XYZ file of C-alpha atoms in Angstrom:
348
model
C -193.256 17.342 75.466
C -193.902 18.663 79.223
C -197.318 19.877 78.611
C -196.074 23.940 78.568
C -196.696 26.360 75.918
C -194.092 26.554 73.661
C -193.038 29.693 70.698
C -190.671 30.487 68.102
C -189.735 33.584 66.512
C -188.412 35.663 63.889
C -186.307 38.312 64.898
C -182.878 40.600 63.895
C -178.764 39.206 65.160
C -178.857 40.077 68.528
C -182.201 41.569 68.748
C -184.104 38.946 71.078
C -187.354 39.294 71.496
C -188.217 42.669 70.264
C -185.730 42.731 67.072
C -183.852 45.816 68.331
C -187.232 47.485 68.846
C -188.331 47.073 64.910
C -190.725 44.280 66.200
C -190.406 40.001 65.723
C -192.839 37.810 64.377
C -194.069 34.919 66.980
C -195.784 31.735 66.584
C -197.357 30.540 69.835
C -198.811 27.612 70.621
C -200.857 26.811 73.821
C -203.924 26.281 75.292
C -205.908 28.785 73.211
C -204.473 26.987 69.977
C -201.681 28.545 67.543
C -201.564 32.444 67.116
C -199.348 34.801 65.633
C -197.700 38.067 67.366
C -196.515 40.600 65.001
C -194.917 42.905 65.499
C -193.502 42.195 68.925
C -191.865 45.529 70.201
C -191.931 44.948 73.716
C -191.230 42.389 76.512
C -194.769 42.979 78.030
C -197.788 40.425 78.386
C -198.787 38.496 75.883
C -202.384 40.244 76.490
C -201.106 43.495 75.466
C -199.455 42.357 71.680
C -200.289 42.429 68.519
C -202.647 39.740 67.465
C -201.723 39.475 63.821
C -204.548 38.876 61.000
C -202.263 38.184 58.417
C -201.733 34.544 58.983
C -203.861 31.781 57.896
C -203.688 29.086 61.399
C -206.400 27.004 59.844
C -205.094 25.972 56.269
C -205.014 22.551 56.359
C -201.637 21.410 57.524
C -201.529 24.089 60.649
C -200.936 22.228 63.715
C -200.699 22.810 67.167
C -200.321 20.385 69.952
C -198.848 21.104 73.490
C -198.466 17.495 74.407
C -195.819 16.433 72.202
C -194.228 19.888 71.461
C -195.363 20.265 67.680
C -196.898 22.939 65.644
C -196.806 23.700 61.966
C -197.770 26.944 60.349
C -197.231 29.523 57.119
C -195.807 32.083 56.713
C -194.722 34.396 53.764
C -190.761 34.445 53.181
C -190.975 38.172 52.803
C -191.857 40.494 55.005
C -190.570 42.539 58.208
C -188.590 39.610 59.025
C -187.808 38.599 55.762
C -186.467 34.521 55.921
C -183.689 34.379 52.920
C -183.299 30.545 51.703
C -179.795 29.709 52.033
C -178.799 32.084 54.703
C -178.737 31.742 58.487
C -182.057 33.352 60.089
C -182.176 34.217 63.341
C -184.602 32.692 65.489
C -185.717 33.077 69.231
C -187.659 30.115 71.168
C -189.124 29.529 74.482
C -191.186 27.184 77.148
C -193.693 28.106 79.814
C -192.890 26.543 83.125
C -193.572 22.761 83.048
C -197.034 21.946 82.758
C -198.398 25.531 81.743
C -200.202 25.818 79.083
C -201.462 29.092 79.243
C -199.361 31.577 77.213
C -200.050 34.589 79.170
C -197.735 32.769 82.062
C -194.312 34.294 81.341
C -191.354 31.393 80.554
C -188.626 31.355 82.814
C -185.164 32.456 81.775
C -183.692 29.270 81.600
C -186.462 27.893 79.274
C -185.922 30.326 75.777
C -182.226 31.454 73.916
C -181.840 32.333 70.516
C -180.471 30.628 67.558
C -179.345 30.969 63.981
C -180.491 28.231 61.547
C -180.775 27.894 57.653
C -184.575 27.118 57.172
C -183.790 25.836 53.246
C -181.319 22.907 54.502
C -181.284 22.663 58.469
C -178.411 19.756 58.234
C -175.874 22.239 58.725
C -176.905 22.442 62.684
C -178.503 25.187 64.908
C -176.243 27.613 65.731
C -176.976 29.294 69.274
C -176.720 33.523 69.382
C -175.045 35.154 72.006
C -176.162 38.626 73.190
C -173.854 41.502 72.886
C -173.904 44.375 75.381
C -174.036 47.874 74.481
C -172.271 50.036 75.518
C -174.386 52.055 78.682
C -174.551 48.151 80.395
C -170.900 47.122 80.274
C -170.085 50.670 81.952
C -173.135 49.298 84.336
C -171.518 46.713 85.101
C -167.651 47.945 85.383
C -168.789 50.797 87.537
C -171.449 49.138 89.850
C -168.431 46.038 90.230
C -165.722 48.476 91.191
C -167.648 50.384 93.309
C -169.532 47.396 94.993
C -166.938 44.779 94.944
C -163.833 46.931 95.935
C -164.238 50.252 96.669
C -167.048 50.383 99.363
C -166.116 46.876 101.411
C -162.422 48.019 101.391
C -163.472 51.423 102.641
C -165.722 49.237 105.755
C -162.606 47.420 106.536
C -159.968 49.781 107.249
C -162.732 51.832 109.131
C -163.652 48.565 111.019
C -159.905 47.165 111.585
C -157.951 50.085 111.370
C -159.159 52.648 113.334
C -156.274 52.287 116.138
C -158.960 53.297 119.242
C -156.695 51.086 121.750
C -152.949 51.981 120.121
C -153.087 48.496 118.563
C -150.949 49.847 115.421
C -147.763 52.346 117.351
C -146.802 54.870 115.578
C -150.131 55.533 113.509
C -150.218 58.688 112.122
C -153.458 59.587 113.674
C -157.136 60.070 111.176
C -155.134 57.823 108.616
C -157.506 55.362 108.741
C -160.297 58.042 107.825
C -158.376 59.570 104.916
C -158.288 55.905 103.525
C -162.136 55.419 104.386
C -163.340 58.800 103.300
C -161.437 58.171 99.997
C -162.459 55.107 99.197
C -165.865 55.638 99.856
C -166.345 58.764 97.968
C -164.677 56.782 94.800
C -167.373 54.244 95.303
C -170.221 56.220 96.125
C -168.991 58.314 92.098
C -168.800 55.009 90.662
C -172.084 53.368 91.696
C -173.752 56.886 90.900
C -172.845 56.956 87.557
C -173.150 52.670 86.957
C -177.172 53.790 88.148
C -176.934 56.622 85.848
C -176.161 54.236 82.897
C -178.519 51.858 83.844
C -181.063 53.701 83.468
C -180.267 54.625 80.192
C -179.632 51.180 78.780
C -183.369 50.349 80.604
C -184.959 53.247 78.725
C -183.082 53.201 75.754
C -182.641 49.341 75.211
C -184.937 47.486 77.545
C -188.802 46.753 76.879
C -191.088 45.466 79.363
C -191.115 45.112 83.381
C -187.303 45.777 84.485
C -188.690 44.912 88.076
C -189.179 41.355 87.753
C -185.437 40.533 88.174
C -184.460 40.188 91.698
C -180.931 42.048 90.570
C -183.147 45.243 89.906
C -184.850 44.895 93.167
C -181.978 44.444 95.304
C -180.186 46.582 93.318
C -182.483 49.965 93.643
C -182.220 49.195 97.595
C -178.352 49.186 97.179
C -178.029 52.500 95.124
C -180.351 54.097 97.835
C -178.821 53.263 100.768
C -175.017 54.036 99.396
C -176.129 57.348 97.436
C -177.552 58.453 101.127
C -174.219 57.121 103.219
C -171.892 59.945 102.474
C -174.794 62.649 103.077
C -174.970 61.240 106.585
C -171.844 61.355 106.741
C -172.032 65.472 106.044
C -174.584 65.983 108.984
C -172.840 63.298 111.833
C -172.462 65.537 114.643
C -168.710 66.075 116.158
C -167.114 65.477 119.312
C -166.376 68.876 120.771
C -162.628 69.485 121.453
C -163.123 69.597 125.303
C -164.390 66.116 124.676
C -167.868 64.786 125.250
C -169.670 66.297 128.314
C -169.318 63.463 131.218
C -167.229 61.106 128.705
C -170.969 60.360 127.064
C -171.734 60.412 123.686
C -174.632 62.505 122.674
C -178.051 60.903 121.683
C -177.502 62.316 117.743
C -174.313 60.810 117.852
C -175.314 57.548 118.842
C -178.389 57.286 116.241
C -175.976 58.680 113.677
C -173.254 55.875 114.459
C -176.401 53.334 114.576
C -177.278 54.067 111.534
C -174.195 54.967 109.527
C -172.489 51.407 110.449
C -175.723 49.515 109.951
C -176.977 51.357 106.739
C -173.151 50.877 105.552
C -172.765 47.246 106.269
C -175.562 46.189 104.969
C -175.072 48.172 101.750
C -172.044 46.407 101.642
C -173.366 43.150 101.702
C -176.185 43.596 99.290
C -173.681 45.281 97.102
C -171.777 42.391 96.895
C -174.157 39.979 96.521
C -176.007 41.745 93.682
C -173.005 41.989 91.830
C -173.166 37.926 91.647
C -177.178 38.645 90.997
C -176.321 40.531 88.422
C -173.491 37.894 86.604
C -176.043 35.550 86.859
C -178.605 37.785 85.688
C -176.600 38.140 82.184
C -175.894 34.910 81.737
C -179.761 33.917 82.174
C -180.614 36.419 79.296
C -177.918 34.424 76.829
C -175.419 37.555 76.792
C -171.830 36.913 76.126
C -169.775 34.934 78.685
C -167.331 37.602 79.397
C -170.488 40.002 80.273
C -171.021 37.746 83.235
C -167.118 37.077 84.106
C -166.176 40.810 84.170
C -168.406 40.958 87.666
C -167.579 37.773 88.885
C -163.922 38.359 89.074
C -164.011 42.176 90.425
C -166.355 41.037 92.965
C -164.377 38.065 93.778
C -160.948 39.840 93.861
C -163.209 42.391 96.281
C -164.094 39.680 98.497
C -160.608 37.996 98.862
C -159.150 41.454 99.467
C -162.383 41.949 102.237
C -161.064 38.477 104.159
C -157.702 38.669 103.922
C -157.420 42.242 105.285
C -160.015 41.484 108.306
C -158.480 38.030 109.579
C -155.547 39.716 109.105
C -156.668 43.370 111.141
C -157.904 40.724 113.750
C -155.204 37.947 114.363
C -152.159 40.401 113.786
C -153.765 44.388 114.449
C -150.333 45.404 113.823
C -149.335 44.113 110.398
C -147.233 45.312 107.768
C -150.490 46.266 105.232
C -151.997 48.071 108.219
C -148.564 50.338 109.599
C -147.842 51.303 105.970
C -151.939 52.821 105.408
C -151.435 54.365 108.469
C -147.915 55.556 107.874
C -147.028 54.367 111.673
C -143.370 55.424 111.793
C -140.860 52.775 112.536
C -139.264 53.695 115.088
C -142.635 53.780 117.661
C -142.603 50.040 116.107
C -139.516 49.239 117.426
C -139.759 51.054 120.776
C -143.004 48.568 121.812
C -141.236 45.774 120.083
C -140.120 43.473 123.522
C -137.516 42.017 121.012
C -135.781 45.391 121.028
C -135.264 45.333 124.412
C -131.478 45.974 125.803
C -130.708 43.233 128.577
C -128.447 43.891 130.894
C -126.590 40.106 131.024
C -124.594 41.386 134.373
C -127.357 41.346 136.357
């Protein structure tokens, strides 16, 4: 009743708009009238389907009308997606954006879902289908979280507030803070190399149709770049000599290498983040199960918290209890710089 194309389909439990790849039978209506897509075995333009022949559009009784968001139409109960009277069939549906009638203009994800309804008595309700993940995206997901949402931003903040340049943290045992970052980052950079690995998979395996129209998949091929390329960096930075750098400067490769390392890494970090939220919202838009979109939202949000807490803390109190104990800064140094240690002589 908006005026945009509109479509329902026949498809498998689960199997959206391609039926697990077997194909789904679609009734379209727009602006070109009502026509009939079978098989559907990709996620592709409408221009590049299956016009089927086997449907008669202009019995008497066919109707299409864009306007008020009606069509009618026949169909045989048997057939690749066989319709059994009395049992639930499972359905797909979508909308063009408002006012679109054209059906080659793709529907946003808000505007479809899929259902299960009994066609032979539809008083028992409409029943809406959740996807469920296989198994190559939920180790996606786990991997690309844990890498992105705790691994990598912990492994910028101790590197950030724990280096102990200015003897802010006594006692320090000294390259702690690199064992920590160096750790840390390689776990993350094995974690969000396999989550790609898997992605890909699912994409080939599971996936028809552009994977590049999602903003998740855009941000998220600049994210696996940038971190797969951090630790190689890492392998070339150049040194400072043991006599110490030649008039106290640093050379010109180390410089561009620092530049670069930092820069590349924090804004990896961000993106990372971010398109682990992308991504949550990414699988909720395409009707998947809630806890698909939960998993990332609460190992990127436990990442973040962990991120804040440790920073204000690294920069209101450099010395603190979570920063002596990954540095394993002995106690004693703690208590020699400590002024309430102090002996006072009350004779004087």
């Amino acid at each position: 009743d908006d005026g945009a194309w509109f479509s329902v389909g026949f498809t498998t439990n689960g199997g959206g708009m391609t039926a697990g790849g077997s194909g789904s039978d679609i009734f379209a209506c727009s602006a070109d009238g009502l026509l009939r897509y079978n098989p559907v075995t990709s996620q592709s333009s409408p221009a590049t389907q299956n016009v089927a022949t086997n449907v008669v559009v202009d019995n008497p009784g066919t109707f299409c009308d864009i306007v008020d968001g009606r069509m009618t139409f026949t169909r045989t109960l048997a057939g690749d997606r066989e319709i059994v009277p009395g049992t639930p069939t499972p359905m797909i549906f979508a909308r063009g954006p408002v006012g679109e009638t054209s059906f080659l203009v793709q529907h946003p994800t808000s505007r479809r879902g899929s259902v299960t309804v009994d066609l032979e008595d539809i008083s028992g309700g409409i029943t809406q289908v959740k996807q469920t993940p296989e198994w190559a995206l939920w180790c996606h997901i786990v991997l690309m979280s844990v890498a992105w949402g705790i691994c990598l931003p912990l492994a910028v903040v101790i590197a950030n507030r724990t280096r102990n340049n200015d003897n802010s943290i006594p006692g320090a045992k000294e390259g702690a803070w690199f064992w920590w970052h160096k750790s840390l980052a390689g776990m993350g950079w094995l974690f969000q190399t396999a989550g790609l690995c898997f992605v890909i998979y699912y994409v080939e395996d599971s996936v028809e149709g552009n994977h590049w129209n999602y903003e998740h998949s855009k941000l998220g091929l600049f994210v696996a770049i940038a971190g797969f390329l951090q630790p190689i960096s890492a392998l070339v930075r150049p040194h400072e000599p043991k006599e110490g750098w030649p008039d106290g400067k640093k050379s010109l490769f180390r410089i561009v290498f620092e530049i670069y390392h930092k820069g590349f890494g924090w804004t990896a970090m961000i993106c990372g983040v971010v398109n682990i939220f992308l991504g949550a919202k990414l699988v909720r838009d395409l009707d998947f199960e809630d806890v698909v979109s939960n998993v990332p939202v609460s190992l990127g949000s436990i990442g973040c918290g962990l991120f804040a807490i440790y920073f204000v803390l690294g920069v209101v109190m450099p010395n603190n209890p979570i920063a002596r104990a990954i540095t394993f800064a002995k106690k004693e140094e703690a208590n020699k710089n400590d002024p309430s240690n102090t002996a006072v002589d009350m004779g004087q």
